[in-house]
Amino acid sequence: VVLLLNQRTADPDEIGLWVARHSIPAMRFSELPDQPEPSAALTQKLKTCLADLARKQDNPLIAPAFRADYAKSPARATGLAARLEKMTAFTHLFCEDAQARKLTRFGEPIHRLCCYKMVAGPETRYYLFYLTAGEKVAYYQSYED
């Protein structure tokens, strides 16, 4: 996938992944099998972070710059809150080391990417968490597949 962007705020990694997932079925999150949880504590931490973002509450595990940016979009929190109310499953798909990719989100170096599948009523969404070396949530992206 080759991208040409004319906006500084555009994220080529995210756009490239989106294009690839829609072009190559094997890259879709829905094609990934559930994996054993690497850590129940990590899964609970990520669920708590989502709940706090939806309630517009602070959480020390959410990187401050991400929290500030998230607060700029009240509709995002409202949509997340609605999904969390209907959530029946939150299952681990993968965690991978991301250090070699040299990703950053809001100036925070990303150490690891973790993906979870959330089932909320008839809707299934995939949450990709960008974690710092200290396991703070520097960003998350939500996808429909």
mmCIF file of N, CA and C in Angstrom:
data_model
loop_
_atom_site.group_PDB
_atom_site.id
_atom_site.type_symbol
_atom_site.label_atom_id
_atom_site.label_comp_id
_atom_site.label_asym_id
_atom_site.label_seq_id
_atom_site.Cartn_x
_atom_site.Cartn_y
_atom_site.Cartn_z
ATOM 1 N N VAL A 1 0.860 -1.167 0.000
ATOM 2 C CA VAL A 1 0.000 0.000 0.000
ATOM 3 C C VAL A 1 0.899 1.221 0.000
ATOM 4 N N VAL A 2 0.688 2.108 -0.944
ATOM 5 C CA VAL A 2 1.436 3.356 -1.021
ATOM 6 C C VAL A 2 0.453 4.487 -0.771
ATOM 7 N N LEU A 3 0.829 5.399 0.120
ATOM 8 C CA LEU A 3 -0.037 6.518 0.454
ATOM 9 C C LEU A 3 0.649 7.833 0.142
ATOM 10 N N LEU A 4 -0.105 8.745 -0.395
ATOM 11 C CA LEU A 4 0.344 10.115 -0.561
ATOM 12 C C LEU A 4 -0.613 10.976 0.250
ATOM 13 N N LEU A 5 -0.081 11.709 1.206
ATOM 14 C CA LEU A 5 -0.916 12.498 2.105
ATOM 15 C C LEU A 5 -0.585 13.975 1.962
ATOM 16 N N ASN A 6 -1.610 14.800 2.102
ATOM 17 C CA ASN A 6 -1.365 16.236 2.043
ATOM 18 C C ASN A 6 -1.807 16.933 3.321
ATOM 19 N N GLN A 7 -1.944 16.175 4.394
ATOM 20 C CA GLN A 7 -2.295 16.742 5.687
ATOM 21 C C GLN A 7 -1.280 16.277 6.720
ATOM 22 N N ARG A 8 -0.765 17.190 7.479
ATOM 23 C CA ARG A 8 0.212 16.826 8.503
ATOM 24 C C ARG A 8 -0.417 16.001 9.616
ATOM 25 N N THR A 9 -1.706 16.188 9.843
ATOM 26 C CA THR A 9 -2.364 15.472 10.929
ATOM 27 C C THR A 9 -2.780 14.062 10.539
ATOM 28 N N ALA A 10 -2.719 13.720 9.266
ATOM 29 C CA ALA A 10 -3.090 12.370 8.823
ATOM 30 C C ALA A 10 -2.066 11.366 9.331
ATOM 31 N N ASP A 11 -2.522 10.195 9.688
ATOM 32 C CA ASP A 11 -1.656 9.146 10.215
ATOM 33 C C ASP A 11 -1.489 8.064 9.150
ATOM 34 N N PRO A 12 -0.341 8.019 8.467
ATOM 35 C CA PRO A 12 -0.157 7.041 7.394
ATOM 36 C C PRO A 12 -0.252 5.592 7.872
ATOM 37 N N ASP A 13 0.179 5.293 9.107
ATOM 38 C CA ASP A 13 0.064 3.923 9.623
ATOM 39 C C ASP A 13 -1.395 3.499 9.708
ATOM 40 N N GLU A 14 -2.221 4.367 10.264
ATOM 41 C CA GLU A 14 -3.640 4.040 10.425
ATOM 42 C C GLU A 14 -4.334 3.916 9.063
ATOM 43 N N ILE A 15 -4.072 4.838 8.173
ATOM 44 C CA ILE A 15 -4.712 4.814 6.854
ATOM 45 C C ILE A 15 -4.249 3.596 6.058
ATOM 46 N N GLY A 16 -2.965 3.311 6.094
ATOM 47 C CA GLY A 16 -2.436 2.150 5.380
ATOM 48 C C GLY A 16 -3.029 0.851 5.906
ATOM 49 N N LEU A 17 -3.148 0.736 7.228
ATOM 50 C CA LEU A 17 -3.744 -0.453 7.815
ATOM 51 C C LEU A 17 -5.203 -0.584 7.391
ATOM 52 N N TRP A 18 -5.933 0.511 7.409
ATOM 53 C CA TRP A 18 -7.345 0.489 7.013
ATOM 54 C C TRP A 18 -7.483 0.030 5.557
ATOM 55 N N VAL A 19 -6.677 0.598 4.658
ATOM 56 C CA VAL A 19 -6.740 0.218 3.242
ATOM 57 C C VAL A 19 -6.368 -1.255 3.071
ATOM 58 N N ALA A 20 -5.307 -1.687 3.723
ATOM 59 C CA ALA A 20 -4.871 -3.075 3.598
ATOM 60 C C ALA A 20 -5.929 -4.042 4.130
ATOM 61 N N ARG A 21 -6.517 -3.708 5.291
ATOM 62 C CA ARG A 21 -7.536 -4.606 5.867
ATOM 63 C C ARG A 21 -8.759 -4.721 4.965
ATOM 64 N N HIS A 22 -9.104 -3.652 4.264
ATOM 65 C CA HIS A 22 -10.266 -3.710 3.389
ATOM 66 C C HIS A 22 -9.938 -4.333 2.034
ATOM 67 N N SER A 23 -8.673 -4.429 1.704
ATOM 68 C CA SER A 23 -8.265 -5.009 0.424
ATOM 69 C C SER A 23 -7.847 -6.467 0.539
ATOM 70 N N ILE A 24 -7.321 -6.844 1.696
ATOM 71 C CA ILE A 24 -6.804 -8.191 1.909
ATOM 72 C C ILE A 24 -7.580 -8.813 3.064
ATOM 73 N N PRO A 25 -8.552 -9.665 2.774
ATOM 74 C CA PRO A 25 -9.403 -10.219 3.829
ATOM 75 C C PRO A 25 -8.643 -10.858 4.994
ATOM 76 N N ALA A 26 -7.511 -11.480 4.731
ATOM 77 C CA ALA A 26 -6.768 -12.150 5.799
ATOM 78 C C ALA A 26 -6.225 -11.168 6.832
ATOM 79 N N MET A 27 -6.201 -9.879 6.503
ATOM 80 C CA MET A 27 -5.704 -8.877 7.441
ATOM 81 C C MET A 27 -6.813 -8.299 8.325
ATOM 82 N N ARG A 28 -8.019 -8.721 8.132
ATOM 83 C CA ARG A 28 -9.130 -8.191 8.924
ATOM 84 C C ARG A 28 -9.070 -8.735 10.343
ATOM 85 N N PHE A 29 -9.387 -7.879 11.290
ATOM 86 C CA PHE A 29 -9.399 -8.314 12.688
ATOM 87 C C PHE A 29 -10.373 -9.470 12.900
ATOM 88 N N SER A 30 -11.474 -9.476 12.163
ATOM 89 C CA SER A 30 -12.468 -10.538 12.339
ATOM 90 C C SER A 30 -11.926 -11.911 11.944
ATOM 91 N N GLU A 31 -10.850 -11.949 11.196
ATOM 92 C CA GLU A 31 -10.240 -13.219 10.797
ATOM 93 C C GLU A 31 -9.284 -13.762 11.869
ATOM 94 N N LEU A 32 -8.976 -12.944 12.868
ATOM 95 C CA LEU A 32 -8.047 -13.372 13.911
ATOM 96 C C LEU A 32 -8.769 -14.197 14.964
ATOM 97 N N PRO A 33 -8.178 -15.305 15.388
ATOM 98 C CA PRO A 33 -8.804 -16.093 16.455
ATOM 99 C C PRO A 33 -8.566 -15.429 17.809
ATOM 100 N N ASP A 34 -9.493 -15.653 18.739
ATOM 101 C CA ASP A 34 -9.272 -15.201 20.109
ATOM 102 C C ASP A 34 -8.027 -15.905 20.633
ATOM 103 N N GLN A 35 -7.257 -15.213 21.434
ATOM 104 C CA GLN A 35 -6.039 -15.771 22.017
ATOM 105 C C GLN A 35 -6.175 -15.794 23.531
ATOM 106 N N PRO A 36 -5.436 -16.677 24.179
ATOM 107 C CA PRO A 36 -5.450 -16.647 25.644
ATOM 108 C C PRO A 36 -4.988 -15.280 26.140
ATOM 109 N N GLU A 37 -5.601 -14.833 27.201
ATOM 110 C CA GLU A 37 -5.243 -13.542 27.780
ATOM 111 C C GLU A 37 -3.823 -13.583 28.315
ATOM 112 N N PRO A 38 -2.979 -12.622 27.925
ATOM 113 C CA PRO A 38 -1.632 -12.618 28.484
ATOM 114 C C PRO A 38 -1.641 -12.191 29.952
ATOM 115 N N SER A 39 -2.642 -11.388 30.298
ATOM 116 C CA SER A 39 -2.717 -10.873 31.658
ATOM 117 C C SER A 39 -4.137 -10.387 31.928
ATOM 118 N N ALA A 40 -4.797 -11.023 32.883
ATOM 119 C CA ALA A 40 -6.144 -10.577 33.253
ATOM 120 C C ALA A 40 -6.086 -9.154 33.800
ATOM 121 N N ALA A 41 -4.977 -8.812 34.447
ATOM 122 C CA ALA A 41 -4.829 -7.469 35.004
ATOM 123 C C ALA A 41 -4.767 -6.427 33.885
ATOM 124 N N LEU A 42 -4.055 -6.726 32.807
ATOM 125 C CA LEU A 42 -3.984 -5.803 31.682
ATOM 126 C C LEU A 42 -5.360 -5.626 31.044
ATOM 127 N N THR A 43 -6.067 -6.714 30.836
ATOM 128 C CA THR A 43 -7.397 -6.633 30.239
ATOM 129 C C THR A 43 -8.312 -5.778 31.109
ATOM 130 N N GLN A 44 -8.290 -5.995 32.404
ATOM 131 C CA GLN A 44 -9.132 -5.204 33.304
ATOM 132 C C GLN A 44 -8.726 -3.731 33.268
ATOM 133 N N LYS A 45 -7.425 -3.471 33.223
ATOM 134 C CA LYS A 45 -6.936 -2.098 33.161
ATOM 135 C C LYS A 45 -7.459 -1.396 31.913
ATOM 136 N N LEU A 46 -7.434 -2.086 30.774
ATOM 137 C CA LEU A 46 -7.889 -1.476 29.524
ATOM 138 C C LEU A 46 -9.397 -1.242 29.546
ATOM 139 N N LYS A 47 -10.146 -2.173 30.100
ATOM 140 C CA LYS A 47 -11.593 -1.976 30.234
ATOM 141 C C LYS A 47 -11.894 -0.786 31.149
ATOM 142 N N THR A 48 -11.149 -0.658 32.236
ATOM 143 C CA THR A 48 -11.337 0.470 33.157
ATOM 144 C C THR A 48 -11.003 1.786 32.466
ATOM 145 N N CYS A 49 -9.929 1.799 31.675
ATOM 146 C CA CYS A 49 -9.568 3.011 30.934
ATOM 147 C C CYS A 49 -10.690 3.417 29.977
ATOM 148 N N LEU A 50 -11.265 2.448 29.267
ATOM 149 C CA LEU A 50 -12.373 2.752 28.363
ATOM 150 C C LEU A 50 -13.552 3.321 29.143
ATOM 151 N N ALA A 51 -13.881 2.697 30.275
ATOM 152 C CA ALA A 51 -15.007 3.175 31.086
ATOM 153 C C ALA A 51 -14.763 4.591 31.585
ATOM 154 N N ASP A 52 -13.548 4.882 32.016
ATOM 155 C CA ASP A 52 -13.238 6.229 32.503
ATOM 156 C C ASP A 52 -13.270 7.256 31.373
ATOM 157 N N LEU A 53 -12.798 6.882 30.198
ATOM 158 C CA LEU A 53 -12.899 7.790 29.054
ATOM 159 C C LEU A 53 -14.363 8.068 28.720
ATOM 160 N N ALA A 54 -15.190 7.039 28.752
ATOM 161 C CA ALA A 54 -16.612 7.209 28.444
ATOM 162 C C ALA A 54 -17.300 8.098 29.470
ATOM 163 N N ARG A 55 -16.877 8.005 30.734
ATOM 164 C CA ARG A 55 -17.463 8.819 31.807
ATOM 165 C C ARG A 55 -16.792 10.178 31.927
ATOM 166 N N LYS A 56 -15.793 10.416 31.074
ATOM 167 C CA LYS A 56 -15.034 11.670 31.085
ATOM 168 C C LYS A 56 -14.342 11.885 32.433
ATOM 169 N N GLN A 57 -13.807 10.790 32.974
ATOM 170 C CA GLN A 57 -13.086 10.838 34.240
ATOM 171 C C GLN A 57 -11.601 10.622 34.006
ATOM 172 N N ASP A 58 -10.806 11.199 34.890
ATOM 173 C CA ASP A 58 -9.364 10.992 34.815
ATOM 174 C C ASP A 58 -9.017 9.595 35.301
ATOM 175 N N ASN A 59 -7.913 9.092 34.782
ATOM 176 C CA ASN A 59 -7.402 7.783 35.171
ATOM 177 C C ASN A 59 -5.884 7.874 35.010
ATOM 178 N N PRO A 60 -5.115 7.549 36.038
ATOM 179 C CA PRO A 60 -3.654 7.673 35.935
ATOM 180 C C PRO A 60 -3.033 6.769 34.878
ATOM 181 N N LEU A 61 -3.790 5.798 34.381
ATOM 182 C CA LEU A 61 -3.258 4.896 33.366
ATOM 183 C C LEU A 61 -3.478 5.417 31.938
ATOM 184 N N ILE A 62 -4.137 6.549 31.813
ATOM 185 C CA ILE A 62 -4.347 7.172 30.505
ATOM 186 C C ILE A 62 -3.330 8.299 30.369
ATOM 187 N N ALA A 63 -2.537 8.259 29.311
ATOM 188 C CA ALA A 63 -1.530 9.299 29.096
ATOM 189 C C ALA A 63 -2.222 10.662 29.024
ATOM 190 N N PRO A 64 -1.678 11.665 29.711
ATOM 191 C CA PRO A 64 -2.340 12.973 29.792
ATOM 192 C C PRO A 64 -2.653 13.616 28.438
ATOM 193 N N ALA A 65 -1.744 13.523 27.476
ATOM 194 C CA ALA A 65 -1.989 14.159 26.175
ATOM 195 C C ALA A 65 -3.148 13.480 25.443
ATOM 196 N N PHE A 66 -3.252 12.161 25.565
ATOM 197 C CA PHE A 66 -4.371 11.453 24.949
ATOM 198 C C PHE A 66 -5.674 11.846 25.636
ATOM 199 N N ARG A 67 -5.659 11.914 26.949
ATOM 200 C CA ARG A 67 -6.869 12.295 27.701
ATOM 201 C C ARG A 67 -7.342 13.681 27.264
ATOM 202 N N ALA A 68 -6.417 14.604 27.124
ATOM 203 C CA ALA A 68 -6.769 15.969 26.710
ATOM 204 C C ALA A 68 -7.355 15.978 25.301
ATOM 205 N N ASP A 69 -6.755 15.216 24.398
ATOM 206 C CA ASP A 69 -7.269 15.161 23.024
ATOM 207 C C ASP A 69 -8.636 14.497 22.992
ATOM 208 N N TYR A 70 -8.814 13.447 23.756
ATOM 209 C CA TYR A 70 -10.078 12.715 23.792
ATOM 210 C C TYR A 70 -11.214 13.628 24.268
ATOM 211 N N ALA A 71 -10.904 14.496 25.205
ATOM 212 C CA ALA A 71 -11.916 15.403 25.759
ATOM 213 C C ALA A 71 -12.455 16.377 24.718
ATOM 214 N N LYS A 72 -11.730 16.567 23.628
ATOM 215 C CA LYS A 72 -12.172 17.485 22.572
ATOM 216 C C LYS A 72 -13.315 16.903 21.747
ATOM 217 N N SER A 73 -13.592 15.613 21.889
ATOM 218 C CA SER A 73 -14.617 14.958 21.085
ATOM 219 C C SER A 73 -15.660 14.294 21.983
ATOM 220 N N PRO A 74 -16.622 15.064 22.491
ATOM 221 C CA PRO A 74 -17.634 14.486 23.381
ATOM 222 C C PRO A 74 -18.430 13.356 22.726
ATOM 223 N N ALA A 75 -18.621 13.415 21.417
ATOM 224 C CA ALA A 75 -19.384 12.365 20.731
ATOM 225 C C ALA A 75 -18.660 11.021 20.830
ATOM 226 N N ARG A 76 -17.346 11.055 20.840
ATOM 227 C CA ARG A 76 -16.579 9.811 20.952
ATOM 228 C C ARG A 76 -16.865 9.132 22.289
ATOM 229 N N ALA A 77 -16.880 9.934 23.356
ATOM 230 C CA ALA A 77 -17.163 9.391 24.686
ATOM 231 C C ALA A 77 -18.596 8.874 24.773
ATOM 232 N N THR A 78 -19.522 9.583 24.172
ATOM 233 C CA THR A 78 -20.927 9.167 24.193
ATOM 234 C C THR A 78 -21.110 7.830 23.480
ATOM 235 N N GLY A 79 -20.498 7.682 22.307
ATOM 236 C CA GLY A 79 -20.580 6.426 21.562
ATOM 237 C C GLY A 79 -19.952 5.274 22.329
ATOM 238 N N LEU A 80 -18.818 5.535 22.953
ATOM 239 C CA LEU A 80 -18.151 4.501 23.742
ATOM 240 C C LEU A 80 -19.018 4.098 24.931
ATOM 241 N N ALA A 81 -19.611 5.066 25.605
ATOM 242 C CA ALA A 81 -20.468 4.764 26.755
ATOM 243 C C ALA A 81 -21.640 3.871 26.344
ATOM 244 N N ALA A 82 -22.235 4.165 25.197
ATOM 245 C CA ALA A 82 -23.356 3.346 24.709
ATOM 246 C C ALA A 82 -22.906 1.910 24.434
ATOM 247 N N ARG A 83 -21.719 1.751 23.854
ATOM 248 C CA ARG A 83 -21.207 0.401 23.586
ATOM 249 C C ARG A 83 -20.916 -0.349 24.890
ATOM 250 N N LEU A 84 -20.317 0.356 25.837
ATOM 251 C CA LEU A 84 -19.962 -0.301 27.096
ATOM 252 C C LEU A 84 -21.211 -0.775 27.848
ATOM 253 N N GLU A 85 -22.295 -0.025 27.749
ATOM 254 C CA GLU A 85 -23.544 -0.450 28.404
ATOM 255 C C GLU A 85 -24.055 -1.765 27.830
ATOM 256 N N LYS A 86 -23.839 -1.987 26.539
ATOM 257 C CA LYS A 86 -24.332 -3.194 25.862
ATOM 258 C C LYS A 86 -23.286 -4.305 25.783
ATOM 259 N N MET A 87 -22.083 -4.051 26.273
ATOM 260 C CA MET A 87 -20.987 -5.002 26.095
ATOM 261 C C MET A 87 -21.288 -6.351 26.747
ATOM 262 N N THR A 88 -21.099 -7.406 25.954
ATOM 263 C CA THR A 88 -21.263 -8.772 26.471
ATOM 264 C C THR A 88 -19.949 -9.550 26.428
ATOM 265 N N ALA A 89 -18.967 -9.050 25.669
ATOM 266 C CA ALA A 89 -17.671 -9.740 25.595
ATOM 267 C C ALA A 89 -16.571 -8.741 25.259
ATOM 268 N N PHE A 90 -15.414 -8.986 25.839
ATOM 269 C CA PHE A 90 -14.206 -8.191 25.570
ATOM 270 C C PHE A 90 -13.067 -9.195 25.574
ATOM 271 N N THR A 91 -12.678 -9.653 24.380
ATOM 272 C CA THR A 91 -11.723 -10.759 24.296
ATOM 273 C C THR A 91 -10.419 -10.338 23.629
ATOM 274 N N HIS A 92 -9.360 -10.913 24.122
ATOM 275 C CA HIS A 92 -8.004 -10.622 23.641
ATOM 276 C C HIS A 92 -7.762 -11.277 22.286
ATOM 277 N N LEU A 93 -7.209 -10.505 21.342
ATOM 278 C CA LEU A 93 -6.814 -11.046 20.040
ATOM 279 C C LEU A 93 -5.302 -11.144 19.916
ATOM 280 N N PHE A 94 -4.590 -10.084 20.274
ATOM 281 C CA PHE A 94 -3.134 -10.148 20.233
ATOM 282 C C PHE A 94 -2.523 -8.979 20.988
ATOM 283 N N CYS A 95 -1.283 -9.171 21.393
ATOM 284 C CA CYS A 95 -0.400 -8.102 21.871
ATOM 285 C C CYS A 95 0.923 -8.322 21.161
ATOM 286 N N GLU A 96 1.499 -7.249 20.676
ATOM 287 C CA GLU A 96 2.781 -7.376 19.993
ATOM 288 C C GLU A 96 3.701 -6.226 20.363
ATOM 289 N N ASP A 97 4.969 -6.526 20.371
ATOM 290 C CA ASP A 97 5.986 -5.518 20.631
ATOM 291 C C ASP A 97 6.012 -4.552 19.446
ATOM 292 N N ALA A 98 5.972 -3.269 19.718
ATOM 293 C CA ALA A 98 5.935 -2.270 18.647
ATOM 294 C C ALA A 98 7.159 -1.362 18.658
ATOM 295 N N GLN A 99 8.140 -1.668 19.462
ATOM 296 C CA GLN A 99 9.292 -0.780 19.597
ATOM 297 C C GLN A 99 10.051 -0.578 18.289
ATOM 298 N N ALA A 100 10.184 -1.636 17.501
ATOM 299 C CA ALA A 100 10.933 -1.539 16.244
ATOM 300 C C ALA A 100 10.227 -0.630 15.239
ATOM 301 N N ARG A 101 8.916 -0.470 15.373
ATOM 302 C CA ARG A 101 8.152 0.380 14.446
ATOM 303 C C ARG A 101 8.300 1.861 14.767
ATOM 304 N N LYS A 102 8.834 2.167 15.937
ATOM 305 C CA LYS A 102 9.082 3.550 16.364
ATOM 306 C C LYS A 102 7.829 4.429 16.258
ATOM 307 N N LEU A 103 6.708 3.857 16.682
ATOM 308 C CA LEU A 103 5.455 4.595 16.693
ATOM 309 C C LEU A 103 5.411 5.556 17.876
ATOM 310 N N THR A 104 4.742 6.653 17.682
ATOM 311 C CA THR A 104 4.464 7.559 18.789
ATOM 312 C C THR A 104 3.011 8.004 18.685
ATOM 313 N N ARG A 105 2.445 8.342 19.809
ATOM 314 C CA ARG A 105 1.116 8.931 19.849
ATOM 315 C C ARG A 105 1.181 10.074 20.851
ATOM 316 N N PHE A 106 0.886 11.274 20.380
ATOM 317 C CA PHE A 106 0.928 12.481 21.211
ATOM 318 C C PHE A 106 2.278 12.615 21.906
ATOM 319 N N GLY A 107 3.342 12.275 21.173
ATOM 320 C CA GLY A 107 4.697 12.416 21.686
ATOM 321 C C GLY A 107 5.176 11.263 22.554
ATOM 322 N N GLU A 108 4.309 10.311 22.835
ATOM 323 C CA GLU A 108 4.674 9.162 23.680
ATOM 324 C C GLU A 108 5.167 8.011 22.807
ATOM 325 N N PRO A 109 6.373 7.484 23.045
ATOM 326 C CA PRO A 109 6.827 6.300 22.302
ATOM 327 C C PRO A 109 5.952 5.092 22.649
ATOM 328 N N ILE A 110 5.574 4.345 21.635
ATOM 329 C CA ILE A 110 4.712 3.186 21.832
ATOM 330 C C ILE A 110 5.572 1.936 21.979
ATOM 331 N N HIS A 111 5.323 1.222 23.044
ATOM 332 C CA HIS A 111 6.081 0.023 23.383
ATOM 333 C C HIS A 111 5.382 -1.240 22.874
ATOM 334 N N ARG A 112 4.035 -1.228 22.976
ATOM 335 C CA ARG A 112 3.284 -2.432 22.648
ATOM 336 C C ARG A 112 1.914 -2.066 22.088
ATOM 337 N N LEU A 113 1.416 -2.896 21.166
ATOM 338 C CA LEU A 113 0.058 -2.775 20.637
ATOM 339 C C LEU A 113 -0.732 -3.985 21.118
ATOM 340 N N CYS A 114 -1.935 -3.751 21.616
ATOM 341 C CA CYS A 114 -2.802 -4.846 22.050
ATOM 342 C C CYS A 114 -4.170 -4.648 21.431
ATOM 343 N N CYS A 115 -4.729 -5.723 20.920
ATOM 344 C CA CYS A 115 -6.019 -5.668 20.241
ATOM 345 C C CYS A 115 -7.029 -6.563 20.959
ATOM 346 N N TYR A 116 -8.233 -6.019 21.122
ATOM 347 C CA TYR A 116 -9.331 -6.733 21.760
ATOM 348 C C TYR A 116 -10.579 -6.630 20.897
ATOM 349 N N LYS A 117 -11.409 -7.640 20.996
ATOM 350 C CA LYS A 117 -12.694 -7.651 20.305
ATOM 351 C C LYS A 117 -13.779 -7.383 21.340
ATOM 352 N N MET A 118 -14.617 -6.375 21.052
ATOM 353 C CA MET A 118 -15.732 -6.067 21.932
ATOM 354 C C MET A 118 -17.037 -6.396 21.216
ATOM 355 N N VAL A 119 -17.870 -7.191 21.864
ATOM 356 C CA VAL A 119 -19.207 -7.466 21.355
ATOM 357 C C VAL A 119 -20.160 -6.665 22.227
ATOM 358 N N ALA A 120 -20.966 -5.822 21.589
ATOM 359 C CA ALA A 120 -21.911 -4.954 22.288
ATOM 360 C C ALA A 120 -23.235 -5.007 21.537
ATOM 361 N N GLY A 121 -24.138 -5.834 22.031
ATOM 362 C CA GLY A 121 -25.399 -6.035 21.313
ATOM 363 C C GLY A 121 -25.083 -6.679 19.968
ATOM 364 N N PRO A 122 -25.684 -6.166 18.899
ATOM 365 C CA PRO A 122 -25.434 -6.753 17.587
ATOM 366 C C PRO A 122 -24.105 -6.297 16.951
ATOM 367 N N GLU A 123 -23.426 -5.362 17.610
ATOM 368 C CA GLU A 123 -22.220 -4.759 17.042
ATOM 369 C C GLU A 123 -20.954 -5.417 17.582
ATOM 370 N N THR A 124 -19.994 -5.645 16.685
ATOM 371 C CA THR A 124 -18.663 -6.103 17.073
ATOM 372 C C THR A 124 -17.668 -5.052 16.617
ATOM 373 N N ARG A 125 -16.833 -4.611 17.549
ATOM 374 C CA ARG A 125 -15.789 -3.630 17.232
ATOM 375 C C ARG A 125 -14.461 -4.158 17.753
ATOM 376 N N TYR A 126 -13.399 -3.650 17.170
ATOM 377 C CA TYR A 126 -12.050 -4.059 17.526
ATOM 378 C C TYR A 126 -11.315 -2.838 18.053
ATOM 379 N N TYR A 127 -10.687 -2.992 19.205
ATOM 380 C CA TYR A 127 -9.998 -1.898 19.862
ATOM 381 C C TYR A 127 -8.500 -2.190 19.863
ATOM 382 N N LEU A 128 -7.757 -1.298 19.230
ATOM 383 C CA LEU A 128 -6.305 -1.411 19.181
ATOM 384 C C LEU A 128 -5.735 -0.365 20.136
ATOM 385 N N PHE A 129 -5.073 -0.843 21.188
ATOM 386 C CA PHE A 129 -4.514 0.028 22.220
ATOM 387 C C PHE A 129 -3.027 0.230 21.967
ATOM 388 N N TYR A 130 -2.597 1.473 22.081
ATOM 389 C CA TYR A 130 -1.198 1.859 21.942
ATOM 390 C C TYR A 130 -0.676 2.096 23.361
ATOM 391 N N LEU A 131 0.221 1.228 23.825
ATOM 392 C CA LEU A 131 0.694 1.282 25.202
ATOM 393 C C LEU A 131 2.139 1.752 25.282
ATOM 394 N N THR A 132 2.411 2.565 26.279
ATOM 395 C CA THR A 132 3.772 3.043 26.521
ATOM 396 C C THR A 132 4.564 1.978 27.281
ATOM 397 N N ALA A 133 5.841 2.233 27.488
ATOM 398 C CA ALA A 133 6.681 1.293 28.247
ATOM 399 C C ALA A 133 6.136 1.109 29.658
ATOM 400 N N GLY A 134 5.512 2.151 30.211
ATOM 401 C CA GLY A 134 4.921 2.071 31.542
ATOM 402 C C GLY A 134 3.497 1.549 31.537
ATOM 403 N N GLU A 135 3.059 0.981 30.393
ATOM 404 C CA GLU A 135 1.715 0.411 30.243
ATOM 405 C C GLU A 135 0.599 1.444 30.349
ATOM 406 N N LYS A 136 0.920 2.709 30.051
ATOM 407 C CA LYS A 136 -0.136 3.721 29.974
ATOM 408 C C LYS A 136 -0.762 3.656 28.593
ATOM 409 N N VAL A 137 -2.052 3.967 28.525
ATOM 410 C CA VAL A 137 -2.744 4.019 27.245
ATOM 411 C C VAL A 137 -2.453 5.384 26.628
ATOM 412 N N ALA A 138 -1.648 5.361 25.561
ATOM 413 C CA ALA A 138 -1.294 6.600 24.870
ATOM 414 C C ALA A 138 -2.311 6.934 23.786
ATOM 415 N N TYR A 139 -3.119 5.924 23.404
ATOM 416 C CA TYR A 139 -4.110 6.113 22.347
ATOM 417 C C TYR A 139 -4.855 4.799 22.178
ATOM 418 N N TYR A 140 -6.051 4.874 21.639
ATOM 419 C CA TYR A 140 -6.710 3.664 21.154
ATOM 420 C C TYR A 140 -7.446 4.021 19.870
ATOM 421 N N GLN A 141 -7.599 3.041 19.038
ATOM 422 C CA GLN A 141 -8.364 3.185 17.801
ATOM 423 C C GLN A 141 -9.413 2.088 17.800
ATOM 424 N N SER A 142 -10.621 2.438 17.398
ATOM 425 C CA SER A 142 -11.724 1.489 17.342
ATOM 426 C C SER A 142 -12.087 1.252 15.878
ATOM 427 N N TYR A 143 -12.288 -0.016 15.531
ATOM 428 C CA TYR A 143 -12.567 -0.390 14.141
ATOM 429 C C TYR A 143 -13.807 -1.271 14.051
ATOM 430 N N GLU A 144 -14.542 -1.095 12.986
ATOM 431 C CA GLU A 144 -15.520 -2.083 12.573
ATOM 432 C C GLU A 144 -14.799 -2.896 11.514
ATOM 433 N N ASP A 145 -15.126 -4.162 11.386
ATOM 434 C CA ASP A 145 -14.385 -4.957 10.415
ATOM 435 C C ASP A 145 -15.232 -5.250 9.247
#
